[in-house]
PDB file of N, CA and C in Angstrom:
ATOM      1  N   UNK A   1     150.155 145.823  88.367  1.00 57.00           N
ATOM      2  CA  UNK A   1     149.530 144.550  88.134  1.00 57.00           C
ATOM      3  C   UNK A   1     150.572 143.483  88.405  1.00 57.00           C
ATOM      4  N   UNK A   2     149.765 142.700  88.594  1.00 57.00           N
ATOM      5  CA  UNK A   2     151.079 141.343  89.681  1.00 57.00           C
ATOM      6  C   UNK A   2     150.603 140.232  88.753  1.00 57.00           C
ATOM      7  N   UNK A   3     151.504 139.865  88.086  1.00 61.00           N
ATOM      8  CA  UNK A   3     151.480 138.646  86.945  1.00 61.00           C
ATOM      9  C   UNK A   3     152.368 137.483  87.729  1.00 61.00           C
ATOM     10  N   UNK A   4     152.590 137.639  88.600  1.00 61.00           N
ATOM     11  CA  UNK A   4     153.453 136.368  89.338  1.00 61.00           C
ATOM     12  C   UNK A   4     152.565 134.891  89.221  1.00 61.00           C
ATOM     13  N   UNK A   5     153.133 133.747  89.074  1.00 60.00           N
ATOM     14  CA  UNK A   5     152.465 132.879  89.010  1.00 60.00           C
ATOM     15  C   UNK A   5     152.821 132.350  90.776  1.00 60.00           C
ATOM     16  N   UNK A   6     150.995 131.662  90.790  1.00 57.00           N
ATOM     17  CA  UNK A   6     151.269 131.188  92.180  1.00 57.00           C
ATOM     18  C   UNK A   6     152.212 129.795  92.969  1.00 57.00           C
ATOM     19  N   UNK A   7     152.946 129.995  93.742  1.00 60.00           N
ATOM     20  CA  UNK A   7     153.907 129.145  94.366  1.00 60.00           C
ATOM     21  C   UNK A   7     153.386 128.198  94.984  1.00 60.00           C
ATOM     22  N   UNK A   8     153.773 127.110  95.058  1.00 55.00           N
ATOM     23  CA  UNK A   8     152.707 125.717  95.714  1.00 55.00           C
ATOM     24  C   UNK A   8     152.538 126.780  97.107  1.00 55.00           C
ATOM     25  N   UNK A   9     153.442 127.128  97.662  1.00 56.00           N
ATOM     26  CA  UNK A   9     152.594 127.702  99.433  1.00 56.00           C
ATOM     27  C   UNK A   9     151.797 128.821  99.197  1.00 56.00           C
ATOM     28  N   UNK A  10     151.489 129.115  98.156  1.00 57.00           N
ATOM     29  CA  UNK A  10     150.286 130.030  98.146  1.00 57.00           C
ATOM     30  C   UNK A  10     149.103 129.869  97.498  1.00 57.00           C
ATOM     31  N   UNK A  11     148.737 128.176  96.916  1.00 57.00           N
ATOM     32  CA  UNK A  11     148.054 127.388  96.313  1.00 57.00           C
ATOM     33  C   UNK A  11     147.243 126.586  98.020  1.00 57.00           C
ATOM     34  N   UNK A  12     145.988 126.257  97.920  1.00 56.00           N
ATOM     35  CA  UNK A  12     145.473 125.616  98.720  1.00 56.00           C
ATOM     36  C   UNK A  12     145.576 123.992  98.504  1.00 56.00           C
ATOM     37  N   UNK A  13     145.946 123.751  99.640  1.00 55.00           N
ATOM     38  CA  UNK A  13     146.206 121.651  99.342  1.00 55.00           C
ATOM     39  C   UNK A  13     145.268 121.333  99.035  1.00 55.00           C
ATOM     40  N   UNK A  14     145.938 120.488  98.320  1.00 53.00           N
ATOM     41  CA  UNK A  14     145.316 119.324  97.628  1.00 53.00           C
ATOM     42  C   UNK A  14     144.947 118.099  98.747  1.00 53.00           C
ATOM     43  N   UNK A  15     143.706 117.937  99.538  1.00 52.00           N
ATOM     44  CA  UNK A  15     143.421 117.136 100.379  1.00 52.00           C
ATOM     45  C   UNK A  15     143.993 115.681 100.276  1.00 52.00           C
ATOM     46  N   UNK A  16     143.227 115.061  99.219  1.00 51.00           N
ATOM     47  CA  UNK A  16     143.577 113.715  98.494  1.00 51.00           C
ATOM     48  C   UNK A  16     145.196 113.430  98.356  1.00 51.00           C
ATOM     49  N   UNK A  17     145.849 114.458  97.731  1.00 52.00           N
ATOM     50  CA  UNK A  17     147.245 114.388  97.658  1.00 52.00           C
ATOM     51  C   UNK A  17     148.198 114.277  99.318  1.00 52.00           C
ATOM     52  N   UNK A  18     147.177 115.232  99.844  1.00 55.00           N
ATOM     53  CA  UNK A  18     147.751 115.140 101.446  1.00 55.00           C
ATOM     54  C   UNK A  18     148.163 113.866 102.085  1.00 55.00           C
ATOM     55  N   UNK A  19     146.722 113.395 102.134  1.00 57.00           N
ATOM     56  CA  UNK A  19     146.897 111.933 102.262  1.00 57.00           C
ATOM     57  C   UNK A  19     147.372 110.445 101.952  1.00 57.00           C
ATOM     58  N   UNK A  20     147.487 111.092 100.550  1.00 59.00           N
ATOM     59  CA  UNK A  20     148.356 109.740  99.558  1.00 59.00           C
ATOM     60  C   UNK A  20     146.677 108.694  99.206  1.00 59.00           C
ATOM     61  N   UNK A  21     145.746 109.258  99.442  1.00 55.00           N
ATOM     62  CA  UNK A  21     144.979 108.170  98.461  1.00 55.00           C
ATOM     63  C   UNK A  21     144.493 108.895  97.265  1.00 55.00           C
ATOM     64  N   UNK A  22     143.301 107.998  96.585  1.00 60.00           N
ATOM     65  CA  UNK A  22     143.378 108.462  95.252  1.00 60.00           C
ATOM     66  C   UNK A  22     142.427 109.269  95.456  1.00 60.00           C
ATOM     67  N   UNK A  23     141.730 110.261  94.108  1.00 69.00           N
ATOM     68  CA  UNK A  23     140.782 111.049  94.557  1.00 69.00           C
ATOM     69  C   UNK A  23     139.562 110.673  93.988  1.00 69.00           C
ATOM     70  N   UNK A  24     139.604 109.519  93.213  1.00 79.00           N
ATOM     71  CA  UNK A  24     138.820 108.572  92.533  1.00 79.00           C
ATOM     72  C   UNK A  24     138.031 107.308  93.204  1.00 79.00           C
ATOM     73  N   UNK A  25     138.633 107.317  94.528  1.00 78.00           N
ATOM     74  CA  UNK A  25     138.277 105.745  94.781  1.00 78.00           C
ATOM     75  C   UNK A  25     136.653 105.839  95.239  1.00 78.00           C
ATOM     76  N   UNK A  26     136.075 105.060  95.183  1.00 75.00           N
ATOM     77  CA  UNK A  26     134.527 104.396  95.300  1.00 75.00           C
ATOM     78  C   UNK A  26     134.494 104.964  96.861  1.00 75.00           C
ATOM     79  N   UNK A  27     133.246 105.142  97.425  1.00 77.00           N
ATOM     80  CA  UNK A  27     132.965 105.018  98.520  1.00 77.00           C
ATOM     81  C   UNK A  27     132.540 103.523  99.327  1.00 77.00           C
ATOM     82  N   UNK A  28     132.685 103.248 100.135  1.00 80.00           N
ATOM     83  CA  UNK A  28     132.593 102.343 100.670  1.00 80.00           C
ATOM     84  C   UNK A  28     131.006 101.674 101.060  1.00 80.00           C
ATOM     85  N   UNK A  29     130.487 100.403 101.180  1.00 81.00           N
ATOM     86  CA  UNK A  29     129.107  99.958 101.322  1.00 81.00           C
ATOM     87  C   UNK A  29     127.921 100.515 102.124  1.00 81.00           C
ATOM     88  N   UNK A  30     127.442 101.102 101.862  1.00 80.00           N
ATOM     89  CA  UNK A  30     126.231 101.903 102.537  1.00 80.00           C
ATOM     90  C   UNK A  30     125.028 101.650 102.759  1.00 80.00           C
ATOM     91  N   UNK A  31     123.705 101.518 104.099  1.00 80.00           N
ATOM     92  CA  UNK A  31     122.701 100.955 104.089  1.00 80.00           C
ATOM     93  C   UNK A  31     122.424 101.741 103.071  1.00 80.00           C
ATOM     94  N   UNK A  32     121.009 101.239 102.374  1.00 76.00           N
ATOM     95  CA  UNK A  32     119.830 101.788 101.501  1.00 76.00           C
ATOM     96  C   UNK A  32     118.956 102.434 102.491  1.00 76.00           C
ATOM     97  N   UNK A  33     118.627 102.199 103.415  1.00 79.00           N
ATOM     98  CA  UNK A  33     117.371 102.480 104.311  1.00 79.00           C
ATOM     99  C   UNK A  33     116.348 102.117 103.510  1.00 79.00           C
ATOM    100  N   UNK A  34     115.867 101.087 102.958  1.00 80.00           N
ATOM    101  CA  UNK A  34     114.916 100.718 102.759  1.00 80.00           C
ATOM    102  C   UNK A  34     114.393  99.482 103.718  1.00 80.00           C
ATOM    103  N   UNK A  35     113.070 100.603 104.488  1.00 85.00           N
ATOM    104  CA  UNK A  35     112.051  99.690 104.806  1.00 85.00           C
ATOM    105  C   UNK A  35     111.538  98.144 105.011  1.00 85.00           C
ATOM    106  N   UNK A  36     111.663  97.332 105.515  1.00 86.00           N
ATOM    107  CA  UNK A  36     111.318  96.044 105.613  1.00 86.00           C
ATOM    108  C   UNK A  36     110.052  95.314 106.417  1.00 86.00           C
ATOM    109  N   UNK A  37     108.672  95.757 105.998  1.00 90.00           N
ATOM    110  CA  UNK A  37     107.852  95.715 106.744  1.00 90.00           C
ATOM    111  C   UNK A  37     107.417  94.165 106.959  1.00 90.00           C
ATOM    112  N   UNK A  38     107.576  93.483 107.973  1.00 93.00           N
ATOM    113  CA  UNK A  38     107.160  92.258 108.160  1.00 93.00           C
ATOM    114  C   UNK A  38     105.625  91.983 107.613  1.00 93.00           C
ATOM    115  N   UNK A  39     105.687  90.627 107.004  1.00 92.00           N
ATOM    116  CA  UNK A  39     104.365  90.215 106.410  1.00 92.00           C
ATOM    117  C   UNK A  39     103.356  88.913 107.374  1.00 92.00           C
ATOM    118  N   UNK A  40     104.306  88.878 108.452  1.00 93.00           N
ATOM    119  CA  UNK A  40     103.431  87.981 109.312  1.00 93.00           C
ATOM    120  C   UNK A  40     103.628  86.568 109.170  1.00 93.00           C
ATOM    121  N   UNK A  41     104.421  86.228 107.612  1.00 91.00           N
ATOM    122  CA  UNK A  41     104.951  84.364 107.535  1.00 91.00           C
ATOM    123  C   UNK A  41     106.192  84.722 108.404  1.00 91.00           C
ATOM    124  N   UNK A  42     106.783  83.756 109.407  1.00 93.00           N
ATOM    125  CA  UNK A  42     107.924  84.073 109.486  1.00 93.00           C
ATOM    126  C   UNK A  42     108.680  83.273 108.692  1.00 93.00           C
ATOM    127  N   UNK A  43     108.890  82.576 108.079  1.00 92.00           N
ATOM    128  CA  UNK A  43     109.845  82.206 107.155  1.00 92.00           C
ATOM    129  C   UNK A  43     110.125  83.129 106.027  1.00 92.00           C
ATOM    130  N   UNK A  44     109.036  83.880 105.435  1.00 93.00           N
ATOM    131  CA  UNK A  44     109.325  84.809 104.280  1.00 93.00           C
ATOM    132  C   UNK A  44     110.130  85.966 105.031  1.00 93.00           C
ATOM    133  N   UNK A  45     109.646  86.427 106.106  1.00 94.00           N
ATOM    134  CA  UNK A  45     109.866  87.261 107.118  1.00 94.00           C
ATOM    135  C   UNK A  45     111.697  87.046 107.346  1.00 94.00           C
ATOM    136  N   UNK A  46     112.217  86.387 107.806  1.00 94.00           N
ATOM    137  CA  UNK A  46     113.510  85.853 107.700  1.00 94.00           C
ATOM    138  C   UNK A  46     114.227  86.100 106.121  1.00 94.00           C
ATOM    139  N   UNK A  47     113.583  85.685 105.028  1.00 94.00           N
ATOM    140  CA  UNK A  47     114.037  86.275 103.956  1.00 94.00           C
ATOM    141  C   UNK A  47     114.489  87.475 103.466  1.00 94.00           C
ATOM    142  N   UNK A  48     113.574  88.040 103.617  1.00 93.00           N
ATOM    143  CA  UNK A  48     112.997  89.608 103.271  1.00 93.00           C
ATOM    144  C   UNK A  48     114.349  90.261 104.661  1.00 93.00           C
ATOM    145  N   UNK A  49     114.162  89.730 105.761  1.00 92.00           N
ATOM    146  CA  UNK A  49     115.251  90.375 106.327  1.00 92.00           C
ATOM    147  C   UNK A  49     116.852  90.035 105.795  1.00 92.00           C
ATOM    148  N   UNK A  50     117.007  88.971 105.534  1.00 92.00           N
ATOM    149  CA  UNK A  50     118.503  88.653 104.847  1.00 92.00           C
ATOM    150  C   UNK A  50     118.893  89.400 104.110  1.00 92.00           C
ATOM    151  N   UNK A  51     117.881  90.153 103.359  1.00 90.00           N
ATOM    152  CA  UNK A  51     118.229  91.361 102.274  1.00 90.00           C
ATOM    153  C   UNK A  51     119.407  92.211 102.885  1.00 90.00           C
ATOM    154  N   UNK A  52     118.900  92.468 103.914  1.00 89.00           N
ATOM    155  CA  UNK A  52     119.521  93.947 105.336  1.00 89.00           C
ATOM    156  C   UNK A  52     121.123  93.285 105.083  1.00 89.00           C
ATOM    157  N   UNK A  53     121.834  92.223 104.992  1.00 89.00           N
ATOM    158  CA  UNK A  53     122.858  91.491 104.828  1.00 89.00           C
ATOM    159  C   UNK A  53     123.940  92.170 103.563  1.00 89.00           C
ATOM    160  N   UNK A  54     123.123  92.693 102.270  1.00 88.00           N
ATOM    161  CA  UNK A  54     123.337  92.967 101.279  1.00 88.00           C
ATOM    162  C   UNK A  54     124.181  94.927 101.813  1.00 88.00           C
ATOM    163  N   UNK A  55     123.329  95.413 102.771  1.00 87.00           N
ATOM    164  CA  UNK A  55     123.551  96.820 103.051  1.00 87.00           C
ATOM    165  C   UNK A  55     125.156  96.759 103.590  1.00 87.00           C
ATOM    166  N   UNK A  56     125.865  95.819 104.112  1.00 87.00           N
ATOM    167  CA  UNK A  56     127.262  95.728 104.512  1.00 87.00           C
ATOM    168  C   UNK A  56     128.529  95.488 103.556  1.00 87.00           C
ATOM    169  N   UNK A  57     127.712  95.128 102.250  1.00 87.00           N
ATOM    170  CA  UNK A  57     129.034  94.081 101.527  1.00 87.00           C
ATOM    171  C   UNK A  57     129.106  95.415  99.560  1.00 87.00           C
ATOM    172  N   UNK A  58     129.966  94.956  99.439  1.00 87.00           N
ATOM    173  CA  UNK A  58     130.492  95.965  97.997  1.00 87.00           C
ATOM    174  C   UNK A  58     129.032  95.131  97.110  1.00 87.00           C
ATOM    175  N   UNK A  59     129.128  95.845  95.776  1.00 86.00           N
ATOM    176  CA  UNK A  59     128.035  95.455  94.823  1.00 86.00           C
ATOM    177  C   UNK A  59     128.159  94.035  94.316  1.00 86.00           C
ATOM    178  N   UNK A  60     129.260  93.773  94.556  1.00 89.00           N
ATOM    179  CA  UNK A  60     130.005  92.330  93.917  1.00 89.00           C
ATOM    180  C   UNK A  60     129.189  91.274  94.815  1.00 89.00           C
ATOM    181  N   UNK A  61     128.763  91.721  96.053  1.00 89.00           N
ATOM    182  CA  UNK A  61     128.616  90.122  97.009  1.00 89.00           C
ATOM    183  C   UNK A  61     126.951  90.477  97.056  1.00 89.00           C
ATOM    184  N   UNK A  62     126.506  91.591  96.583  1.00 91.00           N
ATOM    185  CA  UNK A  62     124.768  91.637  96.901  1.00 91.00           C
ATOM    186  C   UNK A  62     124.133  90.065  95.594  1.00 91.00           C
ATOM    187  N   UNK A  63     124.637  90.032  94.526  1.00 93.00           N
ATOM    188  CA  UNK A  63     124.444  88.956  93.863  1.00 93.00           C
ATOM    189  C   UNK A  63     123.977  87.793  94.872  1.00 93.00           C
ATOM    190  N   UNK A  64     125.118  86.885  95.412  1.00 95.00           N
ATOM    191  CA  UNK A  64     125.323  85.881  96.116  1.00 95.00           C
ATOM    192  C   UNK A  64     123.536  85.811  97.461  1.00 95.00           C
ATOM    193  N   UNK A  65     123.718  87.192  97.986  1.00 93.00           N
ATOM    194  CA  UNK A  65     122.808  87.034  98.714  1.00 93.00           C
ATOM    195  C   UNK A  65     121.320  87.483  97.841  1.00 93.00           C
ATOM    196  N   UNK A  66     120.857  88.001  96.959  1.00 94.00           N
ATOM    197  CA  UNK A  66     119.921  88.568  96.483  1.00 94.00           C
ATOM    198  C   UNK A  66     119.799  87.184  95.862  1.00 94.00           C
ATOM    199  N   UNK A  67     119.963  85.989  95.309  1.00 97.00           N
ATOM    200  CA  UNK A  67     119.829  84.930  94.826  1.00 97.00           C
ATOM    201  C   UNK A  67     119.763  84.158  95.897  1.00 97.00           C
ATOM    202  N   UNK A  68     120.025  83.920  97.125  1.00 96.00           N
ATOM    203  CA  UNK A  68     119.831  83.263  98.646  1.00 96.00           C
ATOM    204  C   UNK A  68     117.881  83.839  98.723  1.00 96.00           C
ATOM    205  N   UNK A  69     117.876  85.044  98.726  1.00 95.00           N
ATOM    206  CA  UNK A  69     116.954  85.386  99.349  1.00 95.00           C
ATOM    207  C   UNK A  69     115.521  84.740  98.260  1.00 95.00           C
ATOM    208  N   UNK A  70     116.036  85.016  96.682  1.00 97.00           N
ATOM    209  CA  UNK A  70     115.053  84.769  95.814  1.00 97.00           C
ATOM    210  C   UNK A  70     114.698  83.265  95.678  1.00 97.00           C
ATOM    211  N   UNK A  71     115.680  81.949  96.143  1.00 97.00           N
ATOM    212  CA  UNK A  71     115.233  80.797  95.993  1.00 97.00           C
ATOM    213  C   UNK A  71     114.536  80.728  97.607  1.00 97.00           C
ATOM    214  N   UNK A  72     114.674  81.265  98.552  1.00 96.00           N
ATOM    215  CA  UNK A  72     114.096  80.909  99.583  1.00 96.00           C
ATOM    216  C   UNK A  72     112.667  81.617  99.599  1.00 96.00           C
ATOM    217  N   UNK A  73     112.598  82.679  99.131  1.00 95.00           N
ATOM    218  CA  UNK A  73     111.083  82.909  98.745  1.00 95.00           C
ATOM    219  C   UNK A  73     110.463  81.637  97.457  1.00 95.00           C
ATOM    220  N   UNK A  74     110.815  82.003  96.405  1.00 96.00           N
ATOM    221  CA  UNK A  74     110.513  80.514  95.608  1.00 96.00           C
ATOM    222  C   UNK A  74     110.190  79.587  96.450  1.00 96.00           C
ATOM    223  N   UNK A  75     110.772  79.160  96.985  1.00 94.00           N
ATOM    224  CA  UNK A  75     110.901  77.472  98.003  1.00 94.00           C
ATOM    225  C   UNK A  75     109.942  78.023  98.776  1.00 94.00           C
ATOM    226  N   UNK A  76     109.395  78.866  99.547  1.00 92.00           N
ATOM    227  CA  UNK A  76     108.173  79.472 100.527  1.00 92.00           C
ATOM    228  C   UNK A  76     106.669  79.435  99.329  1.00 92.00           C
ATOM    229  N   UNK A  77     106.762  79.917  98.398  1.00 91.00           N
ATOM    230  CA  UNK A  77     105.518  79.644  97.629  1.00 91.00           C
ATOM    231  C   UNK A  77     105.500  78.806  97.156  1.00 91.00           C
ATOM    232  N   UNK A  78     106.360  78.150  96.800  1.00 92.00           N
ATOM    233  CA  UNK A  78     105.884  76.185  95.917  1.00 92.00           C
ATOM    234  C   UNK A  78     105.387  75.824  97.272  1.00 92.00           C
ATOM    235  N   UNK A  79     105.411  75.802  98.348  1.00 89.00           N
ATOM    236  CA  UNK A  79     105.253  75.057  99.535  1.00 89.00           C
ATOM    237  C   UNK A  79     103.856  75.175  99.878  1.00 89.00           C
ATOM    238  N   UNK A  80     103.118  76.604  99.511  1.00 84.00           N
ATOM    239  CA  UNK A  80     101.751  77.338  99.256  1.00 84.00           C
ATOM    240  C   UNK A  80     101.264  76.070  98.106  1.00 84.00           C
ATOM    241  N   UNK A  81     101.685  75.979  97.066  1.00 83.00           N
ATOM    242  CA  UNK A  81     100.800  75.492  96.205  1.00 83.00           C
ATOM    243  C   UNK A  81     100.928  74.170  96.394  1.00 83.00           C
ATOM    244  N   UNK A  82     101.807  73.122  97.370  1.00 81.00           N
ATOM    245  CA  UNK A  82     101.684  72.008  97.819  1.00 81.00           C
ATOM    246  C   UNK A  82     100.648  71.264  99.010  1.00 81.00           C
ATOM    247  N   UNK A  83      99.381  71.690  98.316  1.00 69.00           N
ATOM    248  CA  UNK A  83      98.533  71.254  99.861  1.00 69.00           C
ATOM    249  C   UNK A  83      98.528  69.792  99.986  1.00 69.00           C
ATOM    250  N   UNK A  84      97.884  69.220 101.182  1.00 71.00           N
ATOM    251  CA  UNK A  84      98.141  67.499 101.138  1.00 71.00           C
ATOM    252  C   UNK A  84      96.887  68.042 100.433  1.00 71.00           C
ATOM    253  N   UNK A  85      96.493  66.672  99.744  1.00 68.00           N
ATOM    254  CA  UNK A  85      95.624  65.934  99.088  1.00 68.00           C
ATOM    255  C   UNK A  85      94.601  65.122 100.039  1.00 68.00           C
ATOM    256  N   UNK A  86      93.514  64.220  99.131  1.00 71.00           N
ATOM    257  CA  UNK A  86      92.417  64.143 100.178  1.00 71.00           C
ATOM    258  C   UNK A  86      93.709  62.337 100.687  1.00 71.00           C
ATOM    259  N   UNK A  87      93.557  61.612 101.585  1.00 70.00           N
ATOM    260  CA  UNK A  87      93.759  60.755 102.332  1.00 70.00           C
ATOM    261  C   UNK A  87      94.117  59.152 100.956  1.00 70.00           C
ATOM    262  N   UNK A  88      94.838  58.438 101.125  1.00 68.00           N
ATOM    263  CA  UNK A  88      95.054  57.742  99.373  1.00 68.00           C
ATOM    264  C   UNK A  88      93.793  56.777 100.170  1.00 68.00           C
ATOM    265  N   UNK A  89      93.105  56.463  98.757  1.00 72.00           N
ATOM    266  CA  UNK A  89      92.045  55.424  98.820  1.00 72.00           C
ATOM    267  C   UNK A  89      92.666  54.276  99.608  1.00 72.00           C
ATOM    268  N   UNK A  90      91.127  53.333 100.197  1.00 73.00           N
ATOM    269  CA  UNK A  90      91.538  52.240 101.012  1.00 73.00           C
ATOM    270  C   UNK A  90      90.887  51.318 100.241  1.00 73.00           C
ATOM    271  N   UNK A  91      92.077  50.146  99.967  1.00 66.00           N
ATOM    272  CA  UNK A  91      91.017  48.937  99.006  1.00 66.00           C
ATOM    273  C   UNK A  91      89.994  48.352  99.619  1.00 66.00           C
ATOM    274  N   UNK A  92      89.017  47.802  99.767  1.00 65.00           N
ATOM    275  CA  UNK A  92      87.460  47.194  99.437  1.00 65.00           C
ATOM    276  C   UNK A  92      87.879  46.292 100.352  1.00 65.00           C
ATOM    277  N   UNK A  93      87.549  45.647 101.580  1.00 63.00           N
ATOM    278  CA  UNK A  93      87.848  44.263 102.471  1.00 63.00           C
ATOM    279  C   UNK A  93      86.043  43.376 101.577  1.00 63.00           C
ATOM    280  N   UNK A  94      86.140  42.385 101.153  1.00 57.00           N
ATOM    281  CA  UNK A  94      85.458  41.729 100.957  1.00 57.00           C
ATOM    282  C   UNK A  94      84.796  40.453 102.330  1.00 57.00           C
TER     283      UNK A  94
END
């Protein structure tokens, strides 16, 4: 029976160590693949795509744009509930 303890060259590397980075660190920004089916406004349409913007950047910067995208939808439906009105009255010519 062989009680020898094993010698680093008969231990398999340590990849991470190979390289000198950590073996902890985060992976880097990744699309979602989520879907973006156009709705036919193009202005909302432009929104809804700015999202795709968010798939490049760390979790820290999706904020900045996910609040871009939510006042520009906002600002697209107040604009819905702003219809003109009927024409302003004309005073009376006597």
């Amino acid at each position: 029976m062989n009680d020898a303890v094993p010698q680093a060259a008969d231990r398999e590397p340590d990849t991470a160590a190979d390289t000198g980075a950590p073996q902890d660190e985060p992976a880097g920004p990744a699309p979602l693949g989520v879907p973006r089916t156009p709705t036919g406004n193009a202005e909302v349409d432009a929104h809804v795509e700015r999202l795709a913007d968010a798939d490049h950047l760390t979790t820290d910067g999706h904020l900045e744009v996910y609040e871009d995208v939510h006042r520009g939808l906002r600002d697209a439906l107040t604009a819905l509930d702003t219809r003109p009105g009927p024409p302003p009255a004309q005073g009376h010519r006597s």
